[in-house]
Amino acid sequence: MKQRLGDSDDLIVRELQSRAGGVRKGMALLFIDGLTEEKAIQQFIIEPLLQAGTDTAGSADNNEDPAKLLDYLNQSVLTAGQVTKVDKLENAADALINGNVILFVEGCAAALQMSMISWEHRAVNEPANQSVIRGPKEAFTENIRVNTALIRRIIKNPSVILKNQQIGKVTKTNVSVMYVKGIADETALQEVNKRLSLIDTDAILESGYIEEYIQDETVTLYPTVQNTERPDVVAAALLEGRIAILIEGTPHALIVPALFVQFLQSAEDYYQRADISSLLRILRYFGLFIAALVPALYIAITTFHQEMLPTQLLISLAAQREGVPFPAFIEALIMEATYEILREAGIRMPRAVGQAVSIVGTLVIGQAAVEAGIISASMIIVVSITAISNYVIPEFDMSIAVRITRFLFMGLAAAFGMYGIFIGMLALLLHLCSLRSFGVPYMAPVGPLTIQDQKDVLVRAPHPLMTRRPSMFSKLNPIRQRKAVRKSGQ
């Protein structure tokens, strides 16, 4: 085993003699320092082995049959909670690396594997990237068992099934697939397991690795796999019939299938009243429109379609642009690129400095650019509104896709005006309708249109009226509640 692990210094080998079963045997206890709980090893393994010398029951049988000796140690001596037999050296080495303890017994061709996993991990804190106003303030950590426990605390039902596997020939990363039996679609579940089993790589370091391997379409800006750091979001997805994938070492879980409309929904939509949630959703769609199209509309109107503007506004814009040396497209491109650079710098810089740099940099550079006559004041307003609207989108992956789409629309507007924007919107719509997420149309339930699922798209119906699960996810058990709840007296 030392040779197998390269004689690593953190491999601890504890050799001892035990009379367990009435027969003195040489034993070796192996574990990796830092991955196991040493006090538990002392209490539940070493002490029982050393104190088992007075028990001679069945000593002859145990001495003649090594397999019976291992069974006797498992059933009558060791007090560890989880003990299994391992008969291959490769499997024993993998178990050691995963934080287990291996007990070798002289004369036995197999060994005992005991779970004593205990390594340092980050405490459960508030979500870092998905802010919470009303709702649970728990977020996933890098420990996969903590994450699965957080989900089981929400859904206390034996129908929640967890299947584990290891992916990565070198890293051997633990990956767990969670679903609710009887609600999740069996076809989608088989497809998830198939795609995970086909992953052949050396390393899986984060959920993004898995996402790229299992997504339906790689040539697209728009995400077809949802990721979240909130257990309540995963729990809600499981109850809808979707499937969650959790990866060791990352505080983000993947959810499939994923639809376009879900990237514009927030968990807090279901914690607020239906009327408030519906208003916020409408604002998000309006913000999406502004973030994607407003710079392109400004370029198209000021360059090709000035007749669309009122006379006073046209005169004001012309006066502002009188000293600007660049056309509207170059002007917008400079400001959008500058904003993206400042935004990225604010993220990468230390937190105490990053926010100040981004705010001060935006104000100072924008004001200086207007005074120098490089950029018009109206362009500063357009870029500012666009940037603020982009933050309305709840999902980070979708906001990035919209930011990139904005530049594409700007190029079309500079070349063809409003016609270019309309052609781009049509092409984008066709592209989105062609996407699939594990067999489910990406634009469902809008395209194809499903009337019964419109209660949770642009607006959210009150919970008592949402009697059915989304039809595209749960075909086996579509009923959430038998009938709408009515007030007393009705």
CSV table of C-alpha atoms in Angstrom, one decimal:
chain,number,residue,atom,x,y,z
A,1,MET,CA,0.0,0.0,0.0
A,2,LYS,CA,2.9,2.4,0.7
A,3,GLN,CA,4.2,1.7,-2.8
A,4,ARG,CA,0.8,2.3,-4.2
A,5,LEU,CA,0.6,5.7,-2.6
A,6,GLY,CA,4.2,6.6,-3.4
A,7,ASP,CA,5.3,6.4,0.3
A,8,SER,CA,3.5,9.7,1.0
A,9,ASP,CA,4.3,11.3,4.4
A,10,ASP,CA,0.7,11.8,5.2
A,11,LEU,CA,0.0,8.0,5.0
A,12,ILE,CA,-0.3,6.8,8.7
A,13,VAL,CA,0.4,3.1,9.3
A,14,ARG,CA,-0.5,1.9,12.9
A,15,GLU,CA,0.7,-1.7,13.4
A,16,LEU,CA,-0.6,-3.7,16.4
A,17,GLN,CA,-1.2,-7.1,17.8
A,18,SER,CA,-4.7,-8.3,18.7
A,19,ARG,CA,-6.2,-11.4,20.2
A,20,ALA,CA,-9.6,-10.8,18.7
A,21,GLY,CA,-11.4,-14.1,18.4
A,22,GLY,CA,-8.8,-15.8,20.7
A,23,VAL,CA,-6.1,-15.8,18.0
A,24,ARG,CA,-3.1,-13.4,18.1
A,25,LYS,CA,-2.9,-11.7,14.8
A,26,GLY,CA,-0.7,-9.0,13.4
A,27,MET,CA,-2.8,-6.1,12.1
A,28,ALA,CA,-2.1,-2.8,10.3
A,29,LEU,CA,-4.4,0.2,10.4
A,30,LEU,CA,-3.9,2.7,7.5
A,31,PHE,CA,-5.4,6.2,7.1
A,32,ILE,CA,-4.5,9.6,5.6
A,33,ASP,CA,-3.6,12.3,8.0
A,34,GLY,CA,-6.1,15.2,7.8
A,35,LEU,CA,-8.9,13.2,6.1
A,36,THR,CA,-10.0,11.2,9.1
A,37,GLU,CA,-11.1,11.7,12.7
A,38,GLU,CA,-8.2,10.3,14.8
A,39,LYS,CA,-10.1,10.4,18.1
A,40,ALA,CA,-12.9,8.3,16.5
A,41,ILE,CA,-10.2,5.8,15.2
A,42,GLN,CA,-8.8,5.5,18.7
A,43,GLN,CA,-12.3,5.0,20.3
A,44,PHE,CA,-14.1,2.8,17.7
A,45,ILE,CA,-11.2,0.8,16.2
A,46,ILE,CA,-8.0,0.6,18.1
A,47,GLU,CA,-9.4,0.3,21.7
A,48,PRO,CA,-11.9,-2.5,20.7
A,49,LEU,CA,-9.1,-4.4,18.9
A,50,LEU,CA,-6.7,-4.2,21.9
A,51,GLN,CA,-9.4,-5.1,24.4
A,52,ALA,CA,-10.8,-8.1,22.5
A,53,GLY,CA,-8.2,-10.5,23.9
A,54,THR,CA,-10.4,-11.9,26.7
A,55,ASP,CA,-13.1,-13.1,24.2
A,56,THR,CA,-12.2,-16.6,22.9
A,57,ALA,CA,-15.6,-17.5,21.5
A,58,GLY,CA,-15.3,-19.2,18.1
A,59,SER,CA,-11.5,-18.9,18.2
A,60,ALA,CA,-10.9,-22.2,16.3
A,61,ASP,CA,-13.2,-21.4,13.5
A,62,ASN,CA,-11.8,-17.9,13.1
A,63,ASN,CA,-8.2,-19.3,13.1
A,64,GLU,CA,-9.0,-21.8,10.4
A,65,ASP,CA,-11.1,-19.5,8.1
A,66,PRO,CA,-9.7,-15.9,7.6
A,67,ALA,CA,-13.0,-14.8,6.1
A,68,LYS,CA,-14.8,-15.7,9.3
A,69,LEU,CA,-12.2,-13.7,11.3
A,70,LEU,CA,-13.0,-10.6,9.3
A,71,ASP,CA,-16.7,-11.2,9.8
A,72,TYR,CA,-16.2,-11.7,13.5
A,73,LEU,CA,-14.2,-8.4,13.7
A,74,ASN,CA,-17.0,-6.6,11.8
A,75,GLN,CA,-19.9,-8.0,13.8
A,76,SER,CA,-18.4,-8.4,17.3
A,77,VAL,CA,-15.4,-6.2,17.8
A,78,LEU,CA,-15.3,-3.0,15.8
A,79,THR,CA,-17.8,-0.4,16.9
A,80,ALA,CA,-17.5,1.9,13.8
A,81,GLY,CA,-20.7,2.7,12.2
A,82,GLN,CA,-20.0,1.8,8.6
A,83,VAL,CA,-17.7,-1.3,8.0
A,84,THR,CA,-17.4,-3.0,4.6
A,85,LYS,CA,-15.1,-5.6,3.1
A,86,VAL,CA,-12.7,-4.7,0.3
A,87,ASP,CA,-10.7,-7.4,-1.6
A,88,LYS,CA,-8.7,-5.4,-4.1
A,89,LEU,CA,-5.7,-3.2,-3.3
A,90,GLU,CA,-6.8,-0.6,-5.9
A,91,ASN,CA,-10.2,-0.2,-4.2
A,92,ALA,CA,-8.5,0.0,-0.8
A,93,ALA,CA,-6.2,2.8,-2.1
A,94,ASP,CA,-9.2,4.7,-3.5
A,95,ALA,CA,-11.0,4.3,-0.1
A,96,LEU,CA,-8.0,5.8,1.7
A,97,ILE,CA,-7.8,8.8,-0.5
A,98,ASN,CA,-11.5,9.4,0.2
A,99,GLY,CA,-11.0,9.6,3.9
A,100,ASN,CA,-11.7,6.0,4.9
A,101,VAL,CA,-9.7,3.7,7.3
A,102,ILE,CA,-8.3,0.4,6.1
A,103,LEU,CA,-7.6,-2.5,8.4
A,104,PHE,CA,-5.3,-5.3,7.1
A,105,VAL,CA,-5.2,-8.6,9.1
A,106,GLU,CA,-2.4,-11.1,8.8
A,107,GLY,CA,-3.4,-14.1,6.8
A,108,CYS,CA,-6.5,-12.5,5.3
A,109,ALA,CA,-6.7,-11.8,1.6
A,110,ALA,CA,-9.3,-9.1,2.1
A,111,ALA,CA,-9.4,-6.0,4.3
A,112,LEU,CA,-12.0,-4.0,6.2
A,113,GLN,CA,-12.9,-0.5,5.2
A,114,MET,CA,-14.3,1.9,7.8
A,115,SER,CA,-15.8,5.3,7.2
A,116,MET,CA,-14.1,7.9,9.5
A,117,ILE,CA,-14.3,10.8,7.1
A,118,SER,CA,-13.6,14.2,8.8
A,119,TRP,CA,-11.9,17.0,7.0
A,120,GLU,CA,-12.1,20.7,7.4
A,121,HIS,CA,-14.7,22.5,5.3
A,122,ARG,CA,-16.3,25.9,5.2
A,123,ALA,CA,-19.3,26.6,7.4
A,124,VAL,CA,-22.8,27.0,5.9
A,125,ASN,CA,-23.2,30.7,5.2
A,126,GLU,CA,-25.5,33.0,3.2
A,127,PRO,CA,-25.4,32.8,-0.6
A,128,ALA,CA,-22.5,34.9,-2.0
A,129,ASN,CA,-23.8,35.5,-5.5
A,130,GLN,CA,-27.6,35.0,-5.1
A,131,SER,CA,-28.8,37.6,-2.6
A,132,VAL,CA,-31.7,36.7,-0.3
A,133,ILE,CA,-34.3,39.2,1.0
A,134,ARG,CA,-37.0,36.7,2.0
A,135,GLY,CA,-36.3,33.0,2.3
A,136,PRO,CA,-33.7,30.6,3.7
A,137,LYS,CA,-30.3,32.1,4.1
A,138,GLU,CA,-28.3,28.8,3.7
A,139,ALA,CA,-25.9,28.2,0.8
A,140,PHE,CA,-24.0,25.1,-0.3
A,141,THR,CA,-20.4,24.5,0.8
A,142,GLU,CA,-17.6,22.6,-0.8
A,143,ASN,CA,-18.5,19.4,1.2
A,144,ILE,CA,-20.8,17.3,-0.9
A,145,ARG,CA,-22.3,15.5,2.2
A,146,VAL,CA,-23.1,18.8,3.8
A,147,ASN,CA,-24.9,19.8,0.6
A,148,THR,CA,-27.0,16.6,0.3
A,149,ALA,CA,-27.9,16.9,4.0
A,150,LEU,CA,-29.1,20.5,3.4
A,151,ILE,CA,-31.5,19.2,0.7
A,152,ARG,CA,-32.7,16.3,2.8
A,153,ARG,CA,-33.5,18.7,5.6
A,154,ILE,CA,-35.9,20.5,3.3
A,155,ILE,CA,-37.5,17.4,1.7
A,156,LYS,CA,-37.9,14.8,4.5
A,157,ASN,CA,-39.2,12.0,2.2
A,158,PRO,CA,-37.7,8.6,1.5
A,159,SER,CA,-38.5,9.1,-2.1
A,160,VAL,CA,-35.5,11.4,-2.5
A,161,ILE,CA,-32.9,9.1,-4.1
A,162,LEU,CA,-29.2,9.7,-4.1
A,163,LYS,CA,-26.8,7.9,-6.5
A,164,ASN,CA,-23.1,8.4,-6.1
A,165,GLN,CA,-20.3,7.9,-8.7
A,166,GLN,CA,-16.7,9.0,-9.2
A,167,ILE,CA,-15.6,11.0,-12.3
A,168,GLY,CA,-12.1,11.8,-13.3
A,169,LYS,CA,-9.3,9.2,-13.7
A,170,VAL,CA,-6.9,11.3,-11.6
A,171,THR,CA,-9.1,13.4,-9.3
A,172,LYS,CA,-11.8,10.7,-8.8
A,173,THR,CA,-14.3,13.5,-7.9
A,174,ASN,CA,-17.4,12.4,-6.1
A,175,VAL,CA,-20.6,13.2,-8.0
A,176,SER,CA,-24.1,12.7,-6.7
A,177,VAL,CA,-27.3,12.6,-8.7
A,178,MET,CA,-30.4,13.5,-6.7
A,179,TYR,CA,-34.1,13.1,-7.8
A,180,VAL,CA,-37.5,12.3,-6.3
A,181,LYS,CA,-38.6,8.8,-7.3
A,182,GLY,CA,-42.1,8.8,-8.8
A,183,ILE,CA,-41.9,12.5,-9.8
A,184,ALA,CA,-38.7,12.7,-11.9
A,185,ASP,CA,-39.0,11.6,-15.5
A,186,GLU,CA,-37.3,8.2,-16.0
A,187,THR,CA,-36.2,9.1,-19.6
A,188,ALA,CA,-34.4,12.2,-18.4
A,189,LEU,CA,-32.8,10.4,-15.5
A,190,GLN,CA,-31.4,7.7,-17.8
A,191,GLU,CA,-30.1,10.4,-20.1
A,192,VAL,CA,-28.3,12.1,-17.2
A,193,ASN,CA,-26.7,8.9,-16.0
A,194,LYS,CA,-25.7,8.1,-19.6
A,195,ARG,CA,-24.0,11.4,-20.2
A,196,LEU,CA,-22.2,11.3,-16.9
A,197,SER,CA,-20.9,7.8,-17.6
A,198,LEU,CA,-19.5,8.9,-20.9
A,199,ILE,CA,-17.3,11.6,-19.3
A,200,ASP,CA,-13.7,10.4,-19.8
A,201,THR,CA,-11.2,12.9,-18.4
A,202,ASP,CA,-8.4,13.2,-15.9
A,203,ALA,CA,-9.9,15.9,-13.7
A,204,ILE,CA,-13.2,17.4,-12.5
A,205,LEU,CA,-12.4,20.4,-10.4
A,206,GLU,CA,-15.7,22.3,-10.5
A,207,SER,CA,-19.3,22.0,-11.6
A,208,GLY,CA,-18.5,23.9,-14.8
A,209,TYR,CA,-16.5,20.9,-16.1
A,210,ILE,CA,-19.6,18.6,-15.7
A,211,GLU,CA,-21.8,21.3,-17.3
A,212,GLU,CA,-19.8,21.5,-20.5
A,213,TYR,CA,-19.7,17.7,-20.8
A,214,ILE,CA,-23.5,17.1,-20.4
A,215,GLN,CA,-25.1,20.1,-22.1
A,216,ASP,CA,-27.1,19.4,-25.2
A,217,GLU,CA,-25.6,22.2,-27.4
A,218,THR,CA,-22.1,23.7,-27.2
A,219,VAL,CA,-22.5,26.3,-29.9
A,220,THR,CA,-24.7,28.7,-28.0
A,221,LEU,CA,-24.3,31.6,-25.7
A,222,TYR,CA,-27.4,30.7,-23.6
A,223,PRO,CA,-27.1,28.2,-20.7
A,224,THR,CA,-29.0,25.0,-21.0
A,225,VAL,CA,-27.9,23.8,-17.5
A,226,GLN,CA,-28.9,25.8,-14.4
A,227,ASN,CA,-26.5,26.2,-11.5
A,228,THR,CA,-27.3,27.4,-8.1
A,229,GLU,CA,-25.8,27.7,-4.6
A,230,ARG,CA,-29.1,27.6,-2.8
A,231,PRO,CA,-30.5,24.4,-1.3
A,232,ASP,CA,-34.1,25.7,-1.5
A,233,VAL,CA,-33.8,26.2,-5.2
A,234,VAL,CA,-32.6,22.6,-5.7
A,235,ALA,CA,-35.4,21.3,-3.5
A,236,ALA,CA,-38.0,23.2,-5.5
A,237,ALA,CA,-36.5,21.8,-8.7
A,238,LEU,CA,-36.6,18.2,-7.4
A,239,LEU,CA,-40.3,18.6,-6.5
A,240,GLU,CA,-41.0,19.8,-10.0
A,241,GLY,CA,-39.5,16.6,-11.4
A,242,ARG,CA,-36.1,17.9,-12.3
A,243,ILE,CA,-32.7,16.3,-11.5
A,244,ALA,CA,-29.9,17.8,-9.4
A,245,ILE,CA,-26.2,17.0,-9.8
A,246,LEU,CA,-23.9,17.8,-6.9
A,247,ILE,CA,-20.1,17.8,-7.2
A,248,GLU,CA,-17.5,17.5,-4.5
A,249,GLY,CA,-15.4,20.6,-4.0
A,250,THR,CA,-17.8,23.2,-5.3
A,251,PRO,CA,-20.7,25.1,-3.7
A,252,HIS,CA,-22.8,25.0,-6.8
A,253,ALA,CA,-25.3,22.4,-7.8
A,254,LEU,CA,-26.4,21.7,-11.4
A,255,ILE,CA,-30.1,21.3,-12.3
A,256,VAL,CA,-31.5,19.7,-15.5
A,257,PRO,CA,-33.5,20.2,-17.6
A,258,ALA,CA,-33.3,24.0,-17.7
A,259,LEU,CA,-35.6,26.3,-19.6
A,260,PHE,CA,-35.2,29.9,-20.7
A,261,VAL,CA,-38.0,31.2,-18.6
A,262,GLN,CA,-36.4,29.7,-15.4
A,263,PHE,CA,-33.3,31.9,-15.8
A,264,LEU,CA,-35.6,34.9,-15.3
A,265,GLN,CA,-37.2,33.5,-12.2
A,266,SER,CA,-36.0,33.9,-8.6
A,267,ALA,CA,-36.7,31.7,-5.6
A,268,GLU,CA,-38.1,34.7,-3.8
A,269,ASP,CA,-40.9,34.8,-6.4
A,270,TYR,CA,-42.5,31.9,-4.5
A,271,TYR,CA,-41.9,33.5,-1.0
A,272,GLN,CA,-43.6,36.8,-1.9
A,273,ARG,CA,-47.3,37.3,-2.7
A,274,ALA,CA,-48.3,36.4,-6.2
A,275,ASP,CA,-49.1,40.0,-7.3
A,276,ILE,CA,-45.7,41.3,-6.1
A,277,SER,CA,-43.9,38.3,-7.7
A,278,SER,CA,-45.7,38.8,-11.0
A,279,LEU,CA,-44.8,42.5,-11.1
A,280,LEU,CA,-41.1,41.7,-10.5
A,281,ARG,CA,-41.1,39.2,-13.2
A,282,ILE,CA,-42.5,41.6,-15.7
A,283,LEU,CA,-39.8,44.1,-14.7
A,284,ARG,CA,-37.2,41.4,-15.3
A,285,TYR,CA,-38.4,40.8,-18.9
A,286,PHE,CA,-38.5,44.6,-19.5
A,287,GLY,CA,-34.9,44.8,-18.1
A,288,LEU,CA,-33.8,41.9,-20.4
A,289,PHE,CA,-35.2,43.9,-23.4
A,290,ILE,CA,-33.3,47.1,-22.3
A,291,ALA,CA,-30.1,45.2,-21.6
A,292,ALA,CA,-30.0,43.5,-25.0
A,293,LEU,CA,-31.5,46.1,-27.4
A,294,VAL,CA,-31.3,49.7,-26.1
A,295,PRO,CA,-27.7,50.5,-27.3
A,296,ALA,CA,-28.6,48.9,-30.7
A,297,LEU,CA,-31.8,51.0,-30.9
A,298,TYR,CA,-29.8,54.2,-30.1
A,299,ILE,CA,-27.3,53.4,-32.9
A,300,ALA,CA,-30.0,52.5,-35.4
A,301,ILE,CA,-32.1,55.6,-34.8
A,302,THR,CA,-29.4,58.2,-34.6
A,303,THR,CA,-27.6,56.7,-37.7
A,304,PHE,CA,-30.4,55.7,-40.1
A,305,HIS,CA,-33.8,56.6,-38.7
A,306,GLN,CA,-33.7,60.1,-37.3
A,307,GLU,CA,-37.3,60.7,-38.5
A,308,MET,CA,-38.5,58.5,-35.7
A,309,LEU,CA,-37.4,61.0,-33.0
A,310,PRO,CA,-39.4,64.1,-32.0
A,311,THR,CA,-37.9,67.3,-33.4
A,312,GLN,CA,-36.8,68.8,-30.1
A,313,LEU,CA,-35.1,65.5,-29.0
A,314,LEU,CA,-33.4,65.3,-32.4
A,315,ILE,CA,-32.0,68.8,-32.1
A,316,SER,CA,-30.8,68.1,-28.6
A,317,LEU,CA,-29.0,64.9,-29.7
A,318,ALA,CA,-27.5,66.6,-32.7
A,319,ALA,CA,-26.2,69.4,-30.5
A,320,GLN,CA,-24.6,66.9,-28.1
A,321,ARG,CA,-22.9,65.0,-31.0
A,322,GLU,CA,-21.7,68.0,-32.8
A,323,GLY,CA,-18.2,67.8,-31.4
A,324,VAL,CA,-17.9,64.0,-31.1
A,325,PRO,CA,-15.4,62.7,-33.7
A,326,PHE,CA,-16.8,59.1,-33.8
A,327,PRO,CA,-19.9,57.6,-35.3
A,328,ALA,CA,-22.6,56.3,-32.9
A,329,PHE,CA,-21.4,52.7,-33.2
A,330,ILE,CA,-17.8,53.4,-32.3
A,331,GLU,CA,-18.9,55.7,-29.5
A,332,ALA,CA,-21.2,52.9,-28.1
A,333,LEU,CA,-18.5,50.3,-28.6
A,334,ILE,CA,-15.9,52.4,-26.6
A,335,MET,CA,-18.3,53.0,-23.7
A,336,GLU,CA,-19.5,49.4,-23.5
A,337,ALA,CA,-16.0,48.0,-23.7
A,338,THR,CA,-14.9,50.5,-21.0
A,339,TYR,CA,-17.7,49.5,-18.7
A,340,GLU,CA,-17.0,45.8,-19.2
A,341,ILE,CA,-13.3,46.4,-18.3
A,342,LEU,CA,-14.3,48.4,-15.2
A,343,ARG,CA,-16.8,45.7,-14.2
A,344,GLU,CA,-14.2,42.9,-14.5
A,345,ALA,CA,-11.6,44.9,-12.7
A,346,GLY,CA,-14.0,45.5,-9.8
A,347,ILE,CA,-14.7,41.8,-9.5
A,348,ARG,CA,-11.0,40.7,-9.6
A,349,MET,CA,-9.6,43.4,-7.3
A,350,PRO,CA,-9.7,43.0,-3.5
A,351,ARG,CA,-13.2,43.5,-2.2
A,352,ALA,CA,-12.3,46.6,-0.1
A,353,VAL,CA,-11.0,48.4,-3.2
A,354,GLY,CA,-12.9,46.9,-6.0
A,355,GLN,CA,-16.3,48.6,-5.4
A,356,ALA,CA,-14.7,52.0,-4.9
A,357,VAL,CA,-12.6,51.6,-8.1
A,358,SER,CA,-15.6,50.6,-10.2
A,359,ILE,CA,-17.8,53.4,-9.0
A,360,VAL,CA,-15.2,56.1,-9.1
A,361,GLY,CA,-13.8,54.9,-12.4
A,362,THR,CA,-17.2,55.0,-14.0
A,363,LEU,CA,-18.0,58.5,-12.8
A,364,VAL,CA,-14.6,60.0,-13.5
A,365,ILE,CA,-14.0,58.4,-16.9
A,366,GLY,CA,-17.6,59.1,-18.0
A,367,GLN,CA,-17.5,62.8,-17.0
A,368,ALA,CA,-14.0,63.3,-18.4
A,369,ALA,CA,-15.0,61.6,-21.7
A,370,VAL,CA,-18.0,64.0,-22.1
A,371,GLU,CA,-16.0,67.1,-21.2
A,372,ALA,CA,-13.2,66.0,-23.7
A,373,GLY,CA,-15.8,65.7,-26.5
A,374,ILE,CA,-15.0,62.0,-27.1
A,375,ILE,CA,-18.4,60.7,-25.9
A,376,SER,CA,-21.8,62.4,-25.9
A,377,ALA,CA,-23.8,62.7,-22.7
A,378,SER,CA,-26.7,60.8,-24.2
A,379,MET,CA,-24.4,57.8,-24.8
A,380,ILE,CA,-23.5,57.8,-21.1
A,381,ILE,CA,-27.2,57.7,-20.2
A,382,VAL,CA,-27.8,54.7,-22.6
A,383,VAL,CA,-24.8,52.7,-21.3
A,384,SER,CA,-25.8,53.4,-17.7
A,385,ILE,CA,-29.4,52.3,-18.1
A,386,THR,CA,-28.2,49.2,-20.0
A,387,ALA,CA,-25.7,48.3,-17.3
A,388,ILE,CA,-28.2,48.7,-14.5
A,389,SER,CA,-30.9,46.7,-16.4
A,390,ASN,CA,-28.4,43.8,-16.8
A,391,TYR,CA,-28.3,43.3,-13.1
A,392,VAL,CA,-32.0,42.7,-13.0
A,393,ILE,CA,-31.5,39.2,-14.5
A,394,PRO,CA,-31.2,36.8,-11.5
A,395,GLU,CA,-28.9,34.2,-13.1
A,396,PHE,CA,-25.3,35.2,-13.8
A,397,ASP,CA,-25.0,32.8,-16.8
A,398,MET,CA,-28.0,34.4,-18.5
A,399,SER,CA,-26.7,37.9,-17.8
A,400,ILE,CA,-23.4,37.1,-19.5
A,401,ALA,CA,-25.3,35.8,-22.5
A,402,VAL,CA,-27.3,38.9,-22.8
A,403,ARG,CA,-24.2,41.1,-22.5
A,404,ILE,CA,-22.6,39.3,-25.4
A,405,THR,CA,-25.8,39.4,-27.4
A,406,ARG,CA,-25.9,43.2,-26.9
A,407,PHE,CA,-22.7,43.6,-28.9
A,408,LEU,CA,-24.1,41.4,-31.7
A,409,PHE,CA,-27.2,43.6,-32.0
A,410,MET,CA,-25.0,46.7,-32.0
A,411,GLY,CA,-23.1,45.5,-35.0
A,412,LEU,CA,-26.3,44.6,-36.9
A,413,ALA,CA,-27.8,48.1,-36.0
A,414,ALA,CA,-24.6,49.8,-37.3
A,415,ALA,CA,-24.7,47.9,-40.6
A,416,PHE,CA,-28.5,47.7,-41.4
A,417,GLY,CA,-30.3,49.9,-38.9
A,418,MET,CA,-33.7,48.7,-37.6
A,419,TYR,CA,-33.8,46.0,-40.3
A,420,GLY,CA,-30.7,44.5,-38.8
A,421,ILE,CA,-32.2,44.5,-35.3
A,422,PHE,CA,-35.3,42.8,-36.6
A,423,ILE,CA,-33.3,40.2,-38.5
A,424,GLY,CA,-31.2,39.6,-35.4
A,425,MET,CA,-34.2,39.2,-33.2
A,426,LEU,CA,-35.7,36.7,-35.6
A,427,ALA,CA,-32.5,34.7,-35.8
A,428,LEU,CA,-32.1,34.7,-32.0
A,429,LEU,CA,-35.7,33.5,-31.6
A,430,LEU,CA,-35.2,30.7,-34.0
A,431,HIS,CA,-31.9,29.7,-32.3
A,432,LEU,CA,-33.5,29.6,-28.9
A,433,CYS,CA,-36.5,27.6,-30.2
A,434,SER,CA,-34.0,25.0,-31.7
A,435,LEU,CA,-32.3,24.4,-28.4
A,436,ARG,CA,-33.0,21.4,-26.1
A,437,SER,CA,-32.2,20.7,-22.5
A,438,PHE,CA,-32.2,16.9,-22.0
A,439,GLY,CA,-34.9,16.5,-24.6
A,440,VAL,CA,-37.1,19.3,-23.3
A,441,PRO,CA,-37.6,22.4,-25.7
A,442,TYR,CA,-35.6,25.3,-24.3
A,443,MET,CA,-38.4,27.8,-24.9
A,444,ALA,CA,-41.2,25.7,-23.3
A,445,PRO,CA,-43.9,26.3,-22.2
A,446,VAL,CA,-44.0,29.3,-24.6
A,447,GLY,CA,-42.7,27.4,-27.6
A,448,PRO,CA,-44.3,24.9,-27.9
A,449,LEU,CA,-47.2,26.6,-26.1
A,450,THR,CA,-48.6,24.8,-23.1
A,451,ILE,CA,-51.7,26.5,-21.7
A,452,GLN,CA,-51.8,24.8,-18.4
A,453,ASP,CA,-48.2,25.8,-17.6
A,454,GLN,CA,-48.7,29.6,-18.2
A,455,LYS,CA,-49.5,30.0,-14.5
A,456,ASP,CA,-45.8,30.2,-13.8
A,457,VAL,CA,-44.2,32.0,-16.7
A,458,LEU,CA,-44.7,35.7,-17.2
A,459,VAL,CA,-46.7,36.0,-14.0
A,460,ARG,CA,-47.1,33.6,-11.1
A,461,ALA,CA,-50.5,32.4,-10.0
A,462,PRO,CA,-51.2,32.1,-6.3
A,463,HIS,CA,-50.0,28.8,-4.7
A,464,PRO,CA,-53.6,27.4,-4.2
A,465,LEU,CA,-54.2,27.6,-7.9
A,466,MET,CA,-51.0,25.9,-9.0
A,467,THR,CA,-52.4,22.4,-8.7
A,468,ARG,CA,-50.1,20.8,-11.3
A,469,ARG,CA,-46.4,20.4,-11.8
A,470,PRO,CA,-44.8,21.6,-15.0
A,471,SER,CA,-45.9,19.1,-17.7
A,472,MET,CA,-42.5,19.0,-19.5
A,473,PHE,CA,-40.8,17.7,-16.3
A,474,SER,CA,-43.1,15.4,-14.5
A,475,LYS,CA,-45.2,13.1,-16.7
A,476,LEU,CA,-45.5,10.3,-14.1
A,477,ASN,CA,-46.9,12.4,-11.2
A,478,PRO,CA,-48.2,15.8,-12.6
A,479,ILE,CA,-50.6,16.5,-9.7
A,480,ARG,CA,-49.2,18.7,-7.0
A,481,GLN,CA,-52.5,19.0,-5.1
A,482,ARG,CA,-55.8,17.5,-5.9
A,483,LYS,CA,-57.9,20.6,-6.1
A,484,ALA,CA,-57.6,24.3,-5.6
A,485,VAL,CA,-57.8,25.4,-2.0
A,486,ARG,CA,-60.9,27.5,-1.3
A,487,LYS,CA,-61.6,29.8,1.5
A,488,SER,CA,-64.1,28.8,4.1
A,489,GLY,CA,-67.6,29.6,3.2
A,490,GLN,CA,-67.1,29.4,-0.6
